[in-house]
Amino acid sequence: MHYENVLATIGNTPLIRMNRIAQGIPAKVFAKVESYNPGQSAKDRIALFMIEEAERAGKLHPGGTIIEATSGNTGFSIAMVSSIKGYRCILTLTSKASQEKISLLKSMGAQVVICPVDVEPADPRSYYSVAERVAHETPNSFYLAQNFNLDNAEAHYRSTGPEIWKQTRGKITHFVCCAGTGGTLSGTARYLKEMNPGIKIIGVDAYGSVLKKFWETNEYDPNEIKPYKVEGLGKNIIPHNMNFELVDDFIKVTDKDSAIQARDLAKYEGLMVGYSSGSAMQAVFDIADTLTEDDVVVTLFSDHGSRYLGKIFNDDWMIEQGWLECENAEIPGEGSKPQPQEYPSAVPAEATGSNYFYSYEAMRDRYTKYYRTYRLKYKKYIRLTRQTLGL
């Protein structure tokens, strides 16, 4: 068996049971691991589907340019499809995107435009506004607009939903999924609800996003908007792909909990998955007390952890956020945790030399280690102080 090109390998990702990390949860917990797609994320599905639908509709012509505003994963998938189909690709990203994501996009031949993250959507500097302007100024171009292009959700209705239903043999009771553009959550949920209206759909949102509040009140509240670090979920706009009527509950998760859960998935399940996958796993824990041993929970892990090596999988970055104690991080020459000292019960008066616990050499070595620990834990504040003092 062979494939004509890499696009033919998109979809049919595995459903993997979470055995160790979820052992305290009464239900069976499975993850739909989308990093098995060739572009290592769920966005491969929508990129291919939206582009081919645009071709069929005559909106995209040979030699044209594809433009999109993206958090990174959709951009990589679009760049991958564009490279195979011969399109030029221009992507606008916020400054929150990791350097790994930016490098990946450029490696696929995409032109990347970085825009400020803390601006209103209508601001001409926002990545939405910049994408629209570039599309208007570029001849023979097509703006995919994943937030408002309903082919986004349709892609998951036709692929992800049926796959999960088949893989669980129709026994799924809960679907837990992060909400960003809403396409993955809404498209998959629509199919699952058609098959069994009793399936509970749990949306996952970030603190600093407007989605949960809109679901609760049907009102857009700009006061909800605050900076947050987790990538791949949450919005400061209301995407057309987000079908709130399909959602039975919305859960907000913190940046810290998301990061720690993603690290634990690698540590305990051997799954190197992304930041928002940690968010989805945290949401499963948040609903754990409502679950029974008869329930079958499927959560979706949307991308691969290699795109976050400079962030959540970097001990220094985690320490800078205050989310990881430095004694749990690896310090050169010391191992992962400091070993307990054995203090002498008595010291002979004639004790001398470097082996003596209170000798100059022994004290110097211990305090050198303490300084390393202090420097790792507080280096962010040391750097800010030095900058303030002009040092």
XYZ file of C-alpha atoms in Angstrom:
391
model
C 0.000 0.000 0.000
C 1.211 3.507 -0.778
C -0.127 7.068 -0.746
C -0.029 9.528 -3.626
C 1.071 12.310 -1.283
C 1.121 13.201 2.408
C -2.396 14.685 2.288
C -3.842 11.205 1.881
C -2.642 10.336 5.400
C -4.797 12.964 7.117
C -7.395 11.601 9.538
C -8.061 8.205 11.137
C -5.973 9.175 14.150
C -5.827 6.727 17.089
C -8.006 6.676 20.184
C -5.748 5.934 23.158
C -6.860 5.067 26.683
C -5.437 7.172 29.509
C -4.414 4.554 32.044
C -2.024 6.141 34.535
C -2.942 9.821 34.606
C -6.673 9.070 34.839
C -6.499 6.110 37.218
C -8.417 8.008 39.907
C -11.320 8.752 37.563
C -14.132 6.158 37.644
C -14.944 6.426 33.922
C -12.956 5.071 30.990
C -11.006 8.018 29.587
C -9.718 8.058 26.015
C -7.834 10.655 23.992
C -8.240 11.282 20.280
C -4.585 12.055 19.548
C -4.501 14.395 16.558
C -0.708 14.743 16.541
C -0.711 11.539 14.455
C -1.813 13.629 11.480
C 1.073 14.440 9.081
C 1.063 18.077 10.170
C 0.858 16.930 13.800
C -2.457 18.624 14.574
C -6.219 18.462 14.085
C -5.943 21.493 11.809
C -4.783 19.276 8.931
C -8.396 18.215 8.556
C -9.812 21.714 8.147
C -6.951 23.084 6.040
C -7.372 20.402 3.384
C -11.179 20.517 3.448
C -11.487 24.330 3.338
C -8.943 24.661 0.519
C -10.552 21.932 -1.595
C -14.013 23.410 -1.010
C -12.677 26.805 -2.144
C -11.257 25.157 -5.262
C -14.580 23.457 -6.025
C -16.419 26.760 -5.557
C -14.041 28.588 -7.893
C -12.789 30.891 -5.125
C -9.216 29.650 -5.349
C -7.359 29.478 -8.645
C -4.025 27.919 -9.713
C -1.043 30.028 -8.718
C -3.105 31.915 -6.149
C -2.269 33.005 -2.620
C -3.880 31.604 0.518
C -4.104 33.994 3.469
C -5.099 33.205 7.036
C -5.002 34.546 10.598
C -3.863 31.687 12.804
C -2.485 30.730 16.209
C 0.049 28.574 14.412
C -1.324 25.048 13.946
C -3.827 25.933 11.226
C -1.075 27.914 9.562
C 1.262 24.946 9.437
C -1.460 22.747 7.962
C -2.315 25.418 5.383
C 1.365 25.809 4.517
C 1.676 22.043 4.087
C -1.345 21.834 1.773
C -0.222 24.958 -0.112
C 3.234 23.533 -0.753
C 1.771 20.381 -2.307
C -0.877 22.208 -4.338
C 1.454 24.996 -5.480
C -0.113 27.969 -3.706
C 1.665 30.898 -2.091
C 0.869 31.196 1.622
C 0.768 34.307 3.858
C -0.050 33.850 7.539
C -0.671 36.405 10.286
C 0.085 35.346 13.877
C -0.033 37.038 17.263
C 3.151 37.610 19.217
C 1.964 34.897 21.635
C 2.865 32.165 19.128
C 5.898 30.136 20.162
C 9.143 30.478 18.233
C 8.928 26.793 17.359
C 5.618 27.376 15.583
C 6.968 30.367 13.686
C 10.043 28.402 12.559
C 7.865 25.509 11.420
C 5.693 27.803 9.317
C 8.700 29.344 7.634
C 10.213 25.912 6.997
C 7.118 25.060 4.923
C 7.627 28.165 2.776
C 4.992 30.365 4.406
C 5.411 34.113 4.737
C 4.756 35.022 8.390
C 3.497 38.373 9.675
C 3.658 38.854 13.463
C 0.991 41.098 15.033
C 0.535 42.331 18.633
C -1.554 40.058 20.833
C -3.079 42.604 23.232
C -5.196 44.616 20.789
C -8.907 44.627 19.991
C -10.017 42.441 17.037
C -11.122 45.530 15.109
C -7.791 47.260 15.684
C -5.971 47.620 12.338
C -2.920 45.999 13.967
C -4.741 42.804 15.037
C -3.918 39.623 13.200
C -7.505 39.443 11.916
C -7.392 42.972 10.468
C -3.945 42.493 8.974
C -5.024 39.254 7.258
C -8.068 41.001 5.758
C -5.942 43.907 4.545
C -3.308 41.630 2.993
C -6.058 39.643 1.236
C -7.577 42.865 -0.130
C -4.199 44.046 -1.413
C -3.045 40.719 -2.904
C -4.335 39.791 -6.391
C -5.625 36.249 -6.960
C -5.804 35.546 -3.226
C -8.293 33.843 -0.919
C -8.722 34.525 2.794
C -9.726 31.225 4.440
C -11.129 32.926 7.598
C -11.267 29.771 9.708
C -13.294 31.504 12.444
C -16.169 32.281 10.083
C -15.777 29.733 7.271
C -18.314 27.030 8.136
C -16.310 24.482 6.175
C -14.138 24.414 9.302
C -16.822 22.700 11.385
C -18.000 20.678 8.376
C -14.573 19.041 8.114
C -14.911 17.629 11.637
C -18.560 16.688 11.098
C -17.470 14.524 8.168
C -14.321 13.030 9.706
C -13.583 13.438 13.425
C -17.132 12.765 14.636
C -17.624 9.548 12.624
C -14.169 8.293 13.618
C -14.858 8.731 17.353
C -18.283 7.118 17.060
C -16.795 4.127 15.253
C -13.779 3.806 17.551
C -15.937 3.768 20.701
C -18.539 1.525 19.023
C -21.128 4.146 19.868
C -20.469 3.915 23.617
C -19.124 7.440 24.076
C -20.980 9.380 26.808
C -18.867 12.569 27.085
C -16.854 14.557 24.549
C -14.385 17.065 26.027
C -12.809 19.503 23.596
C -11.105 22.881 23.666
C -12.971 25.745 22.017
C -11.066 28.143 19.791
C -12.573 28.726 16.382
C -15.239 26.254 17.501
C -14.842 24.096 14.419
C -13.432 20.975 16.093
C -15.854 21.132 19.005
C -18.990 22.024 17.038
C -18.440 19.835 13.996
C -17.623 16.752 16.046
C -20.419 17.471 18.527
C -23.012 17.873 15.776
C -22.281 14.399 14.444
C -22.176 12.783 17.882
C -25.433 14.444 18.973
C -27.122 13.199 15.795
C -26.039 9.672 16.660
C -26.973 9.997 20.353
C -28.516 13.219 21.733
C -27.615 12.072 25.268
C -23.871 12.519 24.744
C -22.572 15.338 26.938
C -20.491 17.953 25.112
C -17.993 19.764 27.342
C -16.322 22.874 25.946
C -12.992 24.023 27.388
C -12.180 27.732 27.557
C -9.313 29.857 28.860
C -9.429 32.557 31.535
C -9.203 35.734 29.481
C -11.516 34.448 26.736
C -15.123 35.499 26.047
C -16.567 32.130 24.996
C -17.846 30.695 28.298
C -19.464 33.985 29.325
C -21.189 34.229 25.935
C -22.487 30.658 26.324
C -23.896 31.567 29.750
C -25.434 34.950 28.915
C -25.614 35.166 25.113
C -23.857 38.511 25.480
C -20.394 39.554 24.360
C -18.529 40.915 27.380
C -15.248 42.685 26.530
C -14.431 42.830 30.246
C -13.718 39.102 30.066
C -10.770 39.707 27.754
C -7.396 39.442 29.482
C -3.976 38.177 28.384
C -3.366 34.459 28.786
C -0.541 32.156 27.795
C -2.161 28.906 26.710
C -2.403 28.537 22.937
C -5.096 26.843 20.866
C -8.206 27.713 22.867
C -10.208 30.773 23.782
C -11.139 33.810 21.696
C -11.687 37.550 21.986
C -14.316 37.309 19.228
C -17.356 35.071 18.725
C -16.548 32.728 15.796
C -19.367 31.693 13.476
C -18.181 28.083 13.727
C -18.917 27.973 17.458
C -22.363 26.407 17.880
C -23.129 27.126 21.538
C -26.432 25.227 21.434
C -24.531 21.947 21.147
C -22.542 22.542 24.363
C -23.841 21.083 27.628
C -21.189 22.644 29.839
C -18.244 25.026 29.560
C -15.188 24.772 31.798
C -12.454 27.348 32.166
C -8.916 26.189 32.905
C -5.839 28.111 33.988
C -2.550 28.516 32.145
C -0.721 26.785 34.993
C -3.002 23.737 35.242
C -2.886 23.318 31.463
C 0.905 23.377 31.423
C 1.263 20.918 34.290
C -1.242 18.477 32.798
C 0.549 18.563 29.433
C 3.842 17.759 31.180
C 2.159 14.955 33.137
C 0.769 13.439 29.938
C 4.328 13.109 28.676
C 5.581 11.820 32.026
C 2.864 9.279 32.762
C 1.344 8.373 29.387
C 4.342 8.832 27.075
C 2.332 11.303 25.005
C 4.200 14.409 23.868
C 1.181 16.622 23.253
C 0.616 20.365 23.200
C -0.428 23.057 25.647
C -4.173 22.897 24.924
C -4.112 19.111 25.323
C -3.210 19.791 28.945
C -6.251 22.088 29.085
C -8.498 19.302 27.810
C -7.070 16.838 30.329
C -7.589 19.308 33.171
C -11.225 19.689 32.149
C -11.666 15.916 32.429
C -10.426 16.107 36.024
C -12.810 18.999 36.664
C -15.831 16.849 35.727
C -14.492 13.683 37.364
C -16.893 13.826 40.314
C -19.865 13.694 37.908
C -18.643 10.538 36.150
C -19.451 6.883 36.799
C -17.745 3.640 35.880
C -20.236 3.218 33.022
C -19.151 6.445 31.323
C -16.837 6.615 28.311
C -15.083 9.969 28.022
C -13.283 11.053 24.869
C -11.124 14.145 24.941
C -9.289 15.568 21.973
C -5.559 16.322 22.055
C -5.138 18.722 19.201
C -1.405 18.974 18.526
C 2.149 17.837 19.299
C 4.301 18.965 22.202
C 7.376 19.633 20.058
C 5.845 23.035 19.278
C 6.145 24.034 22.929
C 9.704 22.992 23.763
C 10.592 26.608 24.487
C 7.611 27.035 26.802
C 5.835 24.390 28.874
C 8.509 21.742 28.333
C 11.272 24.165 29.263
C 12.014 24.118 33.003
C 13.448 27.642 32.986
C 10.281 29.021 31.365
C 8.094 27.176 33.861
C 10.159 28.532 36.763
C 9.873 32.070 35.371
C 6.086 31.722 35.450
C 6.265 30.507 39.044
C 4.738 27.174 38.072
C 7.686 24.895 38.814
C 9.797 24.820 41.944
C 13.449 25.026 41.031
C 14.284 22.007 43.166
C 12.106 19.982 40.782
C 14.055 21.292 37.803
C 17.374 19.886 36.760
C 20.273 21.964 38.024
C 23.656 21.252 36.380
C 25.790 19.011 38.559
C 23.089 18.318 41.141
C 20.429 16.032 39.680
C 16.686 16.610 39.849
C 16.390 17.126 43.609
C 18.925 18.149 46.250
C 19.941 15.245 48.419
C 19.467 15.540 52.209
C 22.599 16.527 54.114
C 23.895 14.360 56.926
C 24.943 16.715 59.705
C 27.581 15.415 62.141
C 26.438 14.931 65.722
C 29.783 16.102 67.044
C 32.876 17.634 65.501
C 36.279 16.965 66.963
C 38.215 20.103 67.828
C 41.107 19.062 65.658
C 38.968 18.561 62.509
C 40.459 20.422 59.531
C 40.595 20.200 55.737
C 38.016 20.112 52.963
C 36.253 17.011 54.330
C 35.288 18.880 57.501
C 31.595 19.930 57.298
C 32.329 23.515 58.344
C 35.563 23.923 56.408
C 35.907 26.833 53.992
C 35.877 24.484 50.973
C 32.752 22.597 52.098
C 30.853 25.816 52.925
C 31.854 27.349 49.567
C 30.604 24.286 47.630
C 27.249 24.233 49.445
C 26.559 27.915 48.987
C 27.561 27.752 45.327
C 24.783 25.197 44.882
C 22.335 27.346 46.844
C 23.164 30.302 44.612
C 22.484 28.251 41.465
C 19.086 27.325 42.848
C 18.291 30.946 43.751
C 19.439 32.183 40.345
C 17.201 29.693 38.492
C 14.162 30.441 40.624
C 14.435 34.227 40.633
C 16.362 35.017 37.469
C 13.348 36.802 35.947
C 13.287 39.266 38.821
C 17.058 39.607 38.848
C 16.948 40.488 35.163
C 14.174 43.059 35.662
C 16.068 44.638 38.564
C 19.262 44.882 36.531
C 17.331 46.499 33.670
C 15.717 49.004 36.042
C 19.097 49.931 37.514
C 20.699 50.131 34.084
C 23.250 47.446 34.918
